[in-house]
PDB file of N, CA and C in Angstrom:
ATOM      1  N   UNK A   1     100.396 175.818 125.418  1.00  0.00           N
ATOM      2  CA  UNK A   1     101.883 175.808 125.620  1.00  0.00           C
ATOM      3  C   UNK A   1     101.993 177.182 125.795  1.00  0.00           C
ATOM      4  N   UNK A   2     102.913 176.632 127.086  1.00  0.00           N
ATOM      5  CA  UNK A   2     103.332 177.462 128.407  1.00  0.00           C
ATOM      6  C   UNK A   2     105.032 179.068 127.415  1.00  0.00           C
ATOM      7  N   UNK A   3     105.301 179.453 128.200  1.00  0.00           N
ATOM      8  CA  UNK A   3     106.633 179.997 127.761  1.00  0.00           C
ATOM      9  C   UNK A   3     107.861 179.628 127.179  1.00  0.00           C
ATOM     10  N   UNK A   4     107.535 178.484 128.688  1.00  0.00           N
ATOM     11  CA  UNK A   4     108.627 177.691 128.437  1.00  0.00           C
ATOM     12  C   UNK A   4     109.183 177.094 127.314  1.00  0.00           C
ATOM     13  N   UNK A   5     108.091 176.238 127.577  1.00  0.00           N
ATOM     14  CA  UNK A   5     107.582 174.774 125.889  1.00  0.00           C
ATOM     15  C   UNK A   5     107.834 175.866 124.839  1.00  0.00           C
ATOM     16  N   UNK A   6     107.427 176.908 124.133  1.00  0.00           N
ATOM     17  CA  UNK A   6     107.630 177.418 123.600  1.00  0.00           C
ATOM     18  C   UNK A   6     109.313 177.838 122.922  1.00  0.00           C
ATOM     19  N   UNK A   7     109.658 178.784 124.146  1.00  0.00           N
ATOM     20  CA  UNK A   7     111.114 178.925 124.145  1.00  0.00           C
ATOM     21  C   UNK A   7     112.741 177.696 124.091  1.00  0.00           C
ATOM     22  N   UNK A   8     111.886 176.278 124.624  1.00  0.00           N
ATOM     23  CA  UNK A   8     112.410 175.554 123.888  1.00  0.00           C
ATOM     24  C   UNK A   8     111.972 174.803 122.502  1.00  0.00           C
ATOM     25  N   UNK A   9     110.896 175.344 121.743  1.00  0.00           N
ATOM     26  CA  UNK A   9     110.839 174.408 120.891  1.00  0.00           C
ATOM     27  C   UNK A   9     111.652 175.489 119.643  1.00  0.00           C
ATOM     28  N   UNK A  10     111.565 176.946 119.816  1.00  0.00           N
ATOM     29  CA  UNK A  10     112.451 177.574 119.037  1.00  0.00           C
ATOM     30  C   UNK A  10     113.892 177.665 119.214  1.00  0.00           C
ATOM     31  N   UNK A  11     113.972 177.677 120.589  1.00  0.00           N
ATOM     32  CA  UNK A  11     115.890 176.821 120.318  1.00  0.00           C
ATOM     33  C   UNK A  11     116.198 175.509 119.890  1.00  0.00           C
ATOM     34  N   UNK A  12     115.260 174.906 119.871  1.00  0.00           N
ATOM     35  CA  UNK A  12     115.226 173.205 118.913  1.00  0.00           C
ATOM     36  C   UNK A  12     115.056 173.623 117.712  1.00  0.00           C
ATOM     37  N   UNK A  13     114.363 174.287 116.941  1.00  0.00           N
ATOM     38  CA  UNK A  13     113.952 174.130 115.370  1.00  0.00           C
ATOM     39  C   UNK A  13     115.050 175.516 115.444  1.00  0.00           C
ATOM     40  N   UNK A  14     115.790 176.564 115.969  1.00  0.00           N
ATOM     41  CA  UNK A  14     116.944 176.864 116.025  1.00  0.00           C
ATOM     42  C   UNK A  14     118.391 176.241 115.368  1.00  0.00           C
ATOM     43  N   UNK A  15     118.461 175.568 116.161  1.00  0.00           N
ATOM     44  CA  UNK A  15     119.856 173.889 116.417  1.00  0.00           C
ATOM     45  C   UNK A  15     119.050 173.256 115.488  1.00  0.00           C
ATOM     46  N   UNK A  16     118.216 173.141 114.996  1.00  0.00           N
ATOM     47  CA  UNK A  16     117.762 171.935 113.758  1.00  0.00           C
ATOM     48  C   UNK A  16     118.975 172.751 112.377  1.00  0.00           C
ATOM     49  N   UNK A  17     117.926 174.232 112.455  1.00  0.00           N
ATOM     50  CA  UNK A  17     118.254 175.048 111.142  1.00  0.00           C
ATOM     51  C   UNK A  17     119.613 175.529 111.061  1.00  0.00           C
ATOM     52  N   UNK A  18     120.895 175.573 112.128  1.00  0.00           N
ATOM     53  CA  UNK A  18     122.018 175.772 112.423  1.00  0.00           C
ATOM     54  C   UNK A  18     122.716 174.965 111.970  1.00  0.00           C
ATOM     55  N   UNK A  19     122.007 173.662 112.842  1.00  0.00           N
ATOM     56  CA  UNK A  19     123.069 172.040 111.864  1.00  0.00           C
ATOM     57  C   UNK A  19     123.352 171.387 110.537  1.00  0.00           C
ATOM     58  N   UNK A  20     121.947 172.113 109.856  1.00  0.00           N
ATOM     59  CA  UNK A  20     121.915 171.972 108.540  1.00  0.00           C
ATOM     60  C   UNK A  20     122.613 172.923 107.554  1.00  0.00           C
ATOM     61  N   UNK A  21     122.075 174.109 108.299  1.00  0.00           N
ATOM     62  CA  UNK A  21     123.756 175.309 107.473  1.00  0.00           C
ATOM     63  C   UNK A  21     125.365 174.752 107.311  1.00  0.00           C
ATOM     64  N   UNK A  22     124.831 174.281 108.604  1.00  0.00           N
ATOM     65  CA  UNK A  22     126.535 174.277 109.059  1.00  0.00           C
ATOM     66  C   UNK A  22     126.918 172.509 107.640  1.00  0.00           C
ATOM     67  N   UNK A  23     125.971 172.205 107.937  1.00  0.00           N
ATOM     68  CA  UNK A  23     125.858 169.876 107.100  1.00  0.00           C
ATOM     69  C   UNK A  23     126.578 171.183 105.443  1.00  0.00           C
ATOM     70  N   UNK A  24     125.776 171.680 105.320  1.00  0.00           N
ATOM     71  CA  UNK A  24     125.479 172.141 103.638  1.00  0.00           C
ATOM     72  C   UNK A  24     126.626 172.939 103.136  1.00  0.00           C
ATOM     73  N   UNK A  25     127.616 173.958 104.173  1.00  0.00           N
ATOM     74  CA  UNK A  25     128.621 174.640 104.307  1.00  0.00           C
ATOM     75  C   UNK A  25     129.689 173.381 104.125  1.00  0.00           C
ATOM     76  N   UNK A  26     129.954 172.534 104.889  1.00  0.00           N
ATOM     77  CA  UNK A  26     130.831 172.127 105.181  1.00  0.00           C
ATOM     78  C   UNK A  26     130.670 170.529 103.827  1.00  0.00           C
ATOM     79  N   UNK A  27     130.321 170.872 102.825  1.00  0.00           N
ATOM     80  CA  UNK A  27     129.658 169.219 102.124  1.00  0.00           C
ATOM     81  C   UNK A  27     129.748 170.328 100.385  1.00  0.00           C
ATOM     82  N   UNK A  28     129.851 171.407 100.729  1.00  0.00           N
ATOM     83  CA  UNK A  28     130.213 172.625  99.615  1.00  0.00           C
ATOM     84  C   UNK A  28     132.037 171.986  99.564  1.00  0.00           C
ATOM     85  N   UNK A  29     132.789 172.514 100.590  1.00  0.00           N
ATOM     86  CA  UNK A  29     134.153 172.411 100.389  1.00  0.00           C
ATOM     87  C   UNK A  29     134.857 171.037  99.809  1.00  0.00           C
ATOM     88  N   UNK A  30     133.863 169.566 100.209  1.00  0.00           N
ATOM     89  CA  UNK A  30     134.434 168.393 100.251  1.00  0.00           C
ATOM     90  C   UNK A  30     133.992 167.845  98.808  1.00  0.00           C
ATOM     91  N   UNK A  31     132.954 168.752  97.887  1.00  0.00           N
ATOM     92  CA  UNK A  31     132.228 168.087  97.002  1.00  0.00           C
ATOM     93  C   UNK A  31     133.486 168.464  96.142  1.00  0.00           C
ATOM     94  N   UNK A  32     134.084 169.701  96.000  1.00  0.00           N
ATOM     95  CA  UNK A  32     135.131 170.116  95.542  1.00  0.00           C
ATOM     96  C   UNK A  32     136.325 169.999  95.736  1.00  0.00           C
ATOM     97  N   UNK A  33     136.526 169.176  96.597  1.00  0.00           N
ATOM     98  CA  UNK A  33     137.454 168.664  96.661  1.00  0.00           C
ATOM     99  C   UNK A  33     137.484 167.071  95.855  1.00  0.00           C
ATOM    100  N   UNK A  34     136.672 166.396  96.024  1.00  0.00           N
ATOM    101  CA  UNK A  34     136.476 165.368  95.450  1.00  0.00           C
ATOM    102  C   UNK A  34     136.281 165.539  93.463  1.00  0.00           C
ATOM    103  N   UNK A  35     135.187 166.610  93.134  1.00  0.00           N
ATOM    104  CA  UNK A  35     135.044 167.154  91.559  1.00  0.00           C
ATOM    105  C   UNK A  35     136.280 167.247  90.922  1.00  0.00           C
ATOM    106  N   UNK A  36     137.294 168.037  91.721  1.00  0.00           N
ATOM    107  CA  UNK A  36     138.804 168.476  91.269  1.00  0.00           C
ATOM    108  C   UNK A  36     139.648 168.018  89.955  1.00  0.00           C
ATOM    109  N   UNK A  37     139.760 166.916  90.950  1.00  0.00           N
ATOM    110  CA  UNK A  37     140.502 165.583  90.313  1.00  0.00           C
ATOM    111  C   UNK A  37     139.906 164.736  88.796  1.00  0.00           C
ATOM    112  N   UNK A  38     138.273 164.313  89.321  1.00  0.00           N
ATOM    113  CA  UNK A  38     137.839 163.818  88.316  1.00  0.00           C
ATOM    114  C   UNK A  38     137.100 164.643  86.954  1.00  0.00           C
ATOM    115  N   UNK A  39     137.215 166.034  87.725  1.00  0.00           N
ATOM    116  CA  UNK A  39     137.350 167.018  86.148  1.00  0.00           C
ATOM    117  C   UNK A  39     138.007 167.206  85.268  1.00  0.00           C
ATOM    118  N   UNK A  40     139.420 166.913  86.088  1.00  0.00           N
ATOM    119  CA  UNK A  40     140.797 166.884  85.612  1.00  0.00           C
ATOM    120  C   UNK A  40     140.542 165.851  84.586  1.00  0.00           C
ATOM    121  N   UNK A  41     139.902 164.744  85.443  1.00  0.00           N
ATOM    122  CA  UNK A  41     140.550 163.571  84.041  1.00  0.00           C
ATOM    123  C   UNK A  41     139.374 163.904  83.084  1.00  0.00           C
ATOM    124  N   UNK A  42     138.946 163.801  83.041  1.00  0.00           N
ATOM    125  CA  UNK A  42     137.730 164.086  82.012  1.00  0.00           C
ATOM    126  C   UNK A  42     137.516 165.198  81.002  1.00  0.00           C
ATOM    127  N   UNK A  43     138.492 166.269  81.461  1.00  0.00           N
ATOM    128  CA  UNK A  43     138.522 167.565  80.644  1.00  0.00           C
ATOM    129  C   UNK A  43     140.069 166.463  79.446  1.00  0.00           C
ATOM    130  N   UNK A  44     140.225 165.816  80.245  1.00  0.00           N
ATOM    131  CA  UNK A  44     142.194 165.229  79.433  1.00  0.00           C
ATOM    132  C   UNK A  44     141.457 164.366  78.393  1.00  0.00           C
ATOM    133  N   UNK A  45     140.462 163.554  78.703  1.00  0.00           N
ATOM    134  CA  UNK A  45     139.664 162.371  77.844  1.00  0.00           C
ATOM    135  C   UNK A  45     139.043 162.964  76.803  1.00  0.00           C
ATOM    136  N   UNK A  46     138.530 164.411  77.047  1.00  0.00           N
ATOM    137  CA  UNK A  46     137.958 165.588  76.109  1.00  0.00           C
ATOM    138  C   UNK A  46     139.000 165.603  75.274  1.00  0.00           C
ATOM    139  N   UNK A  47     139.760 165.996  75.901  1.00  0.00           N
ATOM    140  CA  UNK A  47     140.471 166.588  74.830  1.00  0.00           C
ATOM    141  C   UNK A  47     141.437 165.813  73.567  1.00  0.00           C
ATOM    142  N   UNK A  48     141.840 164.808  74.429  1.00  0.00           N
ATOM    143  CA  UNK A  48     142.049 163.598  73.556  1.00  0.00           C
ATOM    144  C   UNK A  48     141.231 162.888  72.670  1.00  0.00           C
ATOM    145  N   UNK A  49     139.641 162.712  72.699  1.00  0.00           N
ATOM    146  CA  UNK A  49     138.658 162.815  71.829  1.00  0.00           C
ATOM    147  C   UNK A  49     138.940 163.419  70.904  1.00  0.00           C
ATOM    148  N   UNK A  50     138.798 165.269  71.285  1.00  0.00           N
ATOM    149  CA  UNK A  50     139.222 166.305  69.938  1.00  0.00           C
ATOM    150  C   UNK A  50     139.968 166.331  69.533  1.00  0.00           C
ATOM    151  N   UNK A  51     141.333 165.961  69.916  1.00  0.00           N
ATOM    152  CA  UNK A  51     142.413 165.691  69.229  1.00  0.00           C
ATOM    153  C   UNK A  51     142.219 164.250  68.214  1.00  0.00           C
ATOM    154  N   UNK A  52     141.892 163.368  68.346  1.00  0.00           N
ATOM    155  CA  UNK A  52     142.012 162.628  67.429  1.00  0.00           C
ATOM    156  C   UNK A  52     140.967 162.221  66.445  1.00  0.00           C
ATOM    157  N   UNK A  53     139.419 163.375  67.083  1.00  0.00           N
ATOM    158  CA  UNK A  53     138.615 163.704  65.903  1.00  0.00           C
ATOM    159  C   UNK A  53     139.272 164.630  65.097  1.00  0.00           C
ATOM    160  N   UNK A  54     139.977 165.252  65.391  1.00  0.00           N
ATOM    161  CA  UNK A  54     140.841 166.584  64.319  1.00  0.00           C
ATOM    162  C   UNK A  54     141.214 165.696  63.566  1.00  0.00           C
ATOM    163  N   UNK A  55     142.310 164.737  63.802  1.00  0.00           N
ATOM    164  CA  UNK A  55     143.341 163.324  62.647  1.00  0.00           C
ATOM    165  C   UNK A  55     142.332 162.471  62.475  1.00  0.00           C
ATOM    166  N   UNK A  56     141.341 162.381  62.575  1.00  0.00           N
ATOM    167  CA  UNK A  56     140.393 161.643  60.951  1.00  0.00           C
ATOM    168  C   UNK A  56     139.822 162.863  60.304  1.00  0.00           C
ATOM    169  N   UNK A  57     138.957 163.911  60.691  1.00  0.00           N
ATOM    170  CA  UNK A  57     138.536 164.516  59.794  1.00  0.00           C
ATOM    171  C   UNK A  57     140.038 165.215  59.140  1.00  0.00           C
ATOM    172  N   UNK A  58     140.912 165.277  59.410  1.00  0.00           N
ATOM    173  CA  UNK A  58     141.993 165.759  58.192  1.00  0.00           C
ATOM    174  C   UNK A  58     142.737 164.486  57.432  1.00  0.00           C
ATOM    175  N   UNK A  59     142.396 163.117  58.224  1.00  0.00           N
ATOM    176  CA  UNK A  59     142.945 162.115  56.762  1.00  0.00           C
ATOM    177  C   UNK A  59     141.392 161.982  56.253  1.00  0.00           C
ATOM    178  N   UNK A  60     140.492 161.599  56.698  1.00  0.00           N
ATOM    179  CA  UNK A  60     139.458 162.044  56.004  1.00  0.00           C
ATOM    180  C   UNK A  60     139.587 163.066  54.513  1.00  0.00           C
ATOM    181  N   UNK A  61     139.104 164.369  54.704  1.00  0.00           N
ATOM    182  CA  UNK A  61     140.161 165.147  54.354  1.00  0.00           C
ATOM    183  C   UNK A  61     141.062 165.239  53.179  1.00  0.00           C
ATOM    184  N   UNK A  62     142.027 164.750  53.420  1.00  0.00           N
ATOM    185  CA  UNK A  62     142.817 164.312  52.635  1.00  0.00           C
ATOM    186  C   UNK A  62     142.261 163.062  51.890  1.00  0.00           C
ATOM    187  N   UNK A  63     141.426 162.000  52.126  1.00  0.00           N
ATOM    188  CA  UNK A  63     141.019 161.194  51.838  1.00  0.00           C
ATOM    189  C   UNK A  63     140.724 162.029  50.063  1.00  0.00           C
ATOM    190  N   UNK A  64     139.125 162.395  50.459  1.00  0.00           N
ATOM    191  CA  UNK A  64     138.241 163.012  49.079  1.00  0.00           C
ATOM    192  C   UNK A  64     138.947 163.832  48.634  1.00  0.00           C
ATOM    193  N   UNK A  65     139.983 164.773  49.205  1.00  0.00           N
ATOM    194  CA  UNK A  65     140.628 165.720  48.332  1.00  0.00           C
ATOM    195  C   UNK A  65     141.454 165.159  46.545  1.00  0.00           C
ATOM    196  N   UNK A  66     141.641 164.131  47.137  1.00  0.00           N
ATOM    197  CA  UNK A  66     142.978 162.674  46.413  1.00  0.00           C
ATOM    198  C   UNK A  66     141.540 162.070  44.961  1.00  0.00           C
ATOM    199  N   UNK A  67     140.287 161.805  45.558  1.00  0.00           N
ATOM    200  CA  UNK A  67     138.847 161.526  44.949  1.00  0.00           C
ATOM    201  C   UNK A  67     138.533 162.461  43.754  1.00  0.00           C
TER     202      UNK A  67
END
């Protein structure tokens, strides 16, 4: 392979690597923008479930105390 072919190969590989890096760098903020609202809803449901669990545990404890 002559020097022009090697230079073209190196340039192509560098361009592919740069494109992959740019794609990964662009995906991170997009993923965070999507997951932010999803995580907020998940945390809200989790808080509601913990509150319901605490309420039921308190009811169970008061019932067992009377027995």
